[in-house]
Amino acid sequence: MTYHEGRNGKFLVLPSGVKGENNWTVVKKNAVRLVRE
């Protein structure tokens, strides 16, 4: 995973074969679960 910051915002870039599911919370905070495709 790498971090990228540009004109469109800040991003965590996932490696090939990994996707993020963004409908999670951890300790009442938004979270992204990483899963293999």
Short mmCIF file of N, CA and C in Angstrom, two decimals:
data_model
loop_
_atom_site.label_atom_id
_atom_site.label_comp_id
_atom_site.label_asym_id
_atom_site.label_seq_id
_atom_site.Cartn_x
_atom_site.Cartn_y
_atom_site.Cartn_z
N MET A 1 0.85 -1.15 0.00
CA MET A 1 0.00 0.00 0.00
C MET A 1 0.91 1.23 0.00
N THR A 2 0.56 2.20 -0.83
CA THR A 2 1.33 3.44 -0.89
C THR A 2 0.39 4.63 -0.69
N TYR A 3 0.97 5.75 -0.34
CA TYR A 3 0.22 6.99 -0.12
C TYR A 3 0.49 7.93 -1.28
N HIS A 4 -0.57 8.57 -1.79
CA HIS A 4 -0.42 9.53 -2.89
C HIS A 4 -1.23 10.77 -2.56
N GLU A 5 -0.63 11.92 -2.76
CA GLU A 5 -1.32 13.19 -2.55
C GLU A 5 -1.20 14.01 -3.82
N GLY A 6 -2.32 14.47 -4.34
CA GLY A 6 -2.33 15.24 -5.57
C GLY A 6 -3.44 16.26 -5.59
N ARG A 7 -3.72 16.78 -6.76
CA ARG A 7 -4.75 17.81 -6.92
C ARG A 7 -6.13 17.32 -6.53
N ASN A 8 -6.37 16.03 -6.69
CA ASN A 8 -7.70 15.47 -6.40
C ASN A 8 -7.87 14.98 -4.97
N GLY A 9 -6.84 15.11 -4.15
CA GLY A 9 -6.96 14.71 -2.76
C GLY A 9 -5.85 13.76 -2.32
N LYS A 10 -6.09 13.11 -1.20
CA LYS A 10 -5.13 12.18 -0.60
C LYS A 10 -5.67 10.77 -0.77
N PHE A 11 -4.78 9.84 -1.14
CA PHE A 11 -5.20 8.48 -1.44
C PHE A 11 -4.24 7.45 -0.86
N LEU A 12 -4.78 6.33 -0.41
CA LEU A 12 -4.00 5.14 -0.15
C LEU A 12 -4.18 4.26 -1.38
N VAL A 13 -3.09 3.90 -2.03
CA VAL A 13 -3.14 3.12 -3.27
C VAL A 13 -2.88 1.66 -2.91
N LEU A 14 -3.85 0.83 -3.24
CA LEU A 14 -3.77 -0.59 -2.88
C LEU A 14 -2.99 -1.37 -3.93
N PRO A 15 -2.31 -2.43 -3.52
CA PRO A 15 -1.59 -3.26 -4.48
C PRO A 15 -2.55 -4.04 -5.37
N SER A 16 -2.05 -4.54 -6.48
CA SER A 16 -2.87 -5.36 -7.38
C SER A 16 -3.43 -6.55 -6.63
N GLY A 17 -4.68 -6.88 -6.92
CA GLY A 17 -5.31 -8.03 -6.29
C GLY A 17 -5.97 -7.74 -4.95
N VAL A 18 -5.98 -6.47 -4.53
CA VAL A 18 -6.59 -6.09 -3.26
C VAL A 18 -7.62 -5.01 -3.54
N LYS A 19 -8.78 -5.14 -2.89
CA LYS A 19 -9.80 -4.09 -3.01
C LYS A 19 -10.24 -3.67 -1.62
N GLY A 20 -10.85 -2.49 -1.55
CA GLY A 20 -11.33 -1.98 -0.28
C GLY A 20 -12.84 -2.02 -0.19
N GLU A 21 -13.35 -2.45 0.96
CA GLU A 21 -14.79 -2.40 1.24
C GLU A 21 -14.98 -1.30 2.28
N ASN A 22 -15.74 -0.26 1.93
CA ASN A 22 -15.79 0.92 2.79
C ASN A 22 -17.03 1.01 3.67
N ASN A 23 -17.74 -0.08 3.88
CA ASN A 23 -18.95 -0.02 4.70
C ASN A 23 -18.70 -0.59 6.10
N TRP A 24 -17.54 -0.34 6.66
CA TRP A 24 -17.15 -0.88 7.96
C TRP A 24 -16.90 0.24 8.96
N THR A 25 -17.03 -0.10 10.24
CA THR A 25 -16.62 0.81 11.31
C THR A 25 -15.78 0.02 12.31
N VAL A 26 -14.84 0.71 12.92
CA VAL A 26 -14.00 0.14 13.97
C VAL A 26 -13.98 1.15 15.10
N VAL A 27 -14.39 0.74 16.27
CA VAL A 27 -14.49 1.62 17.44
C VAL A 27 -15.26 2.89 17.07
N LYS A 28 -16.40 2.70 16.39
CA LYS A 28 -17.31 3.77 16.00
C LYS A 28 -16.70 4.79 15.03
N LYS A 29 -15.66 4.38 14.29
CA LYS A 29 -15.04 5.24 13.28
C LYS A 29 -15.09 4.53 11.93
N ASN A 30 -15.19 5.32 10.86
CA ASN A 30 -15.20 4.73 9.51
C ASN A 30 -13.92 3.95 9.26
N ALA A 31 -14.06 2.82 8.58
CA ALA A 31 -12.91 1.97 8.28
C ALA A 31 -13.08 1.36 6.89
N VAL A 32 -11.96 0.95 6.30
CA VAL A 32 -11.96 0.25 5.02
C VAL A 32 -11.34 -1.12 5.25
N ARG A 33 -12.07 -2.14 4.90
CA ARG A 33 -11.57 -3.51 5.02
C ARG A 33 -10.89 -3.88 3.72
N LEU A 34 -9.67 -4.40 3.80
CA LEU A 34 -8.92 -4.83 2.62
C LEU A 34 -9.16 -6.31 2.39
N VAL A 35 -9.55 -6.66 1.16
CA VAL A 35 -9.81 -8.06 0.82
C VAL A 35 -9.14 -8.40 -0.51
N ARG A 36 -8.73 -9.66 -0.63
CA ARG A 36 -8.15 -10.13 -1.90
C ARG A 36 -9.25 -10.30 -2.93
N GLU A 37 -8.97 -9.88 -4.16
CA GLU A 37 -9.94 -10.04 -5.25
C GLU A 37 -9.89 -11.43 -5.83
#
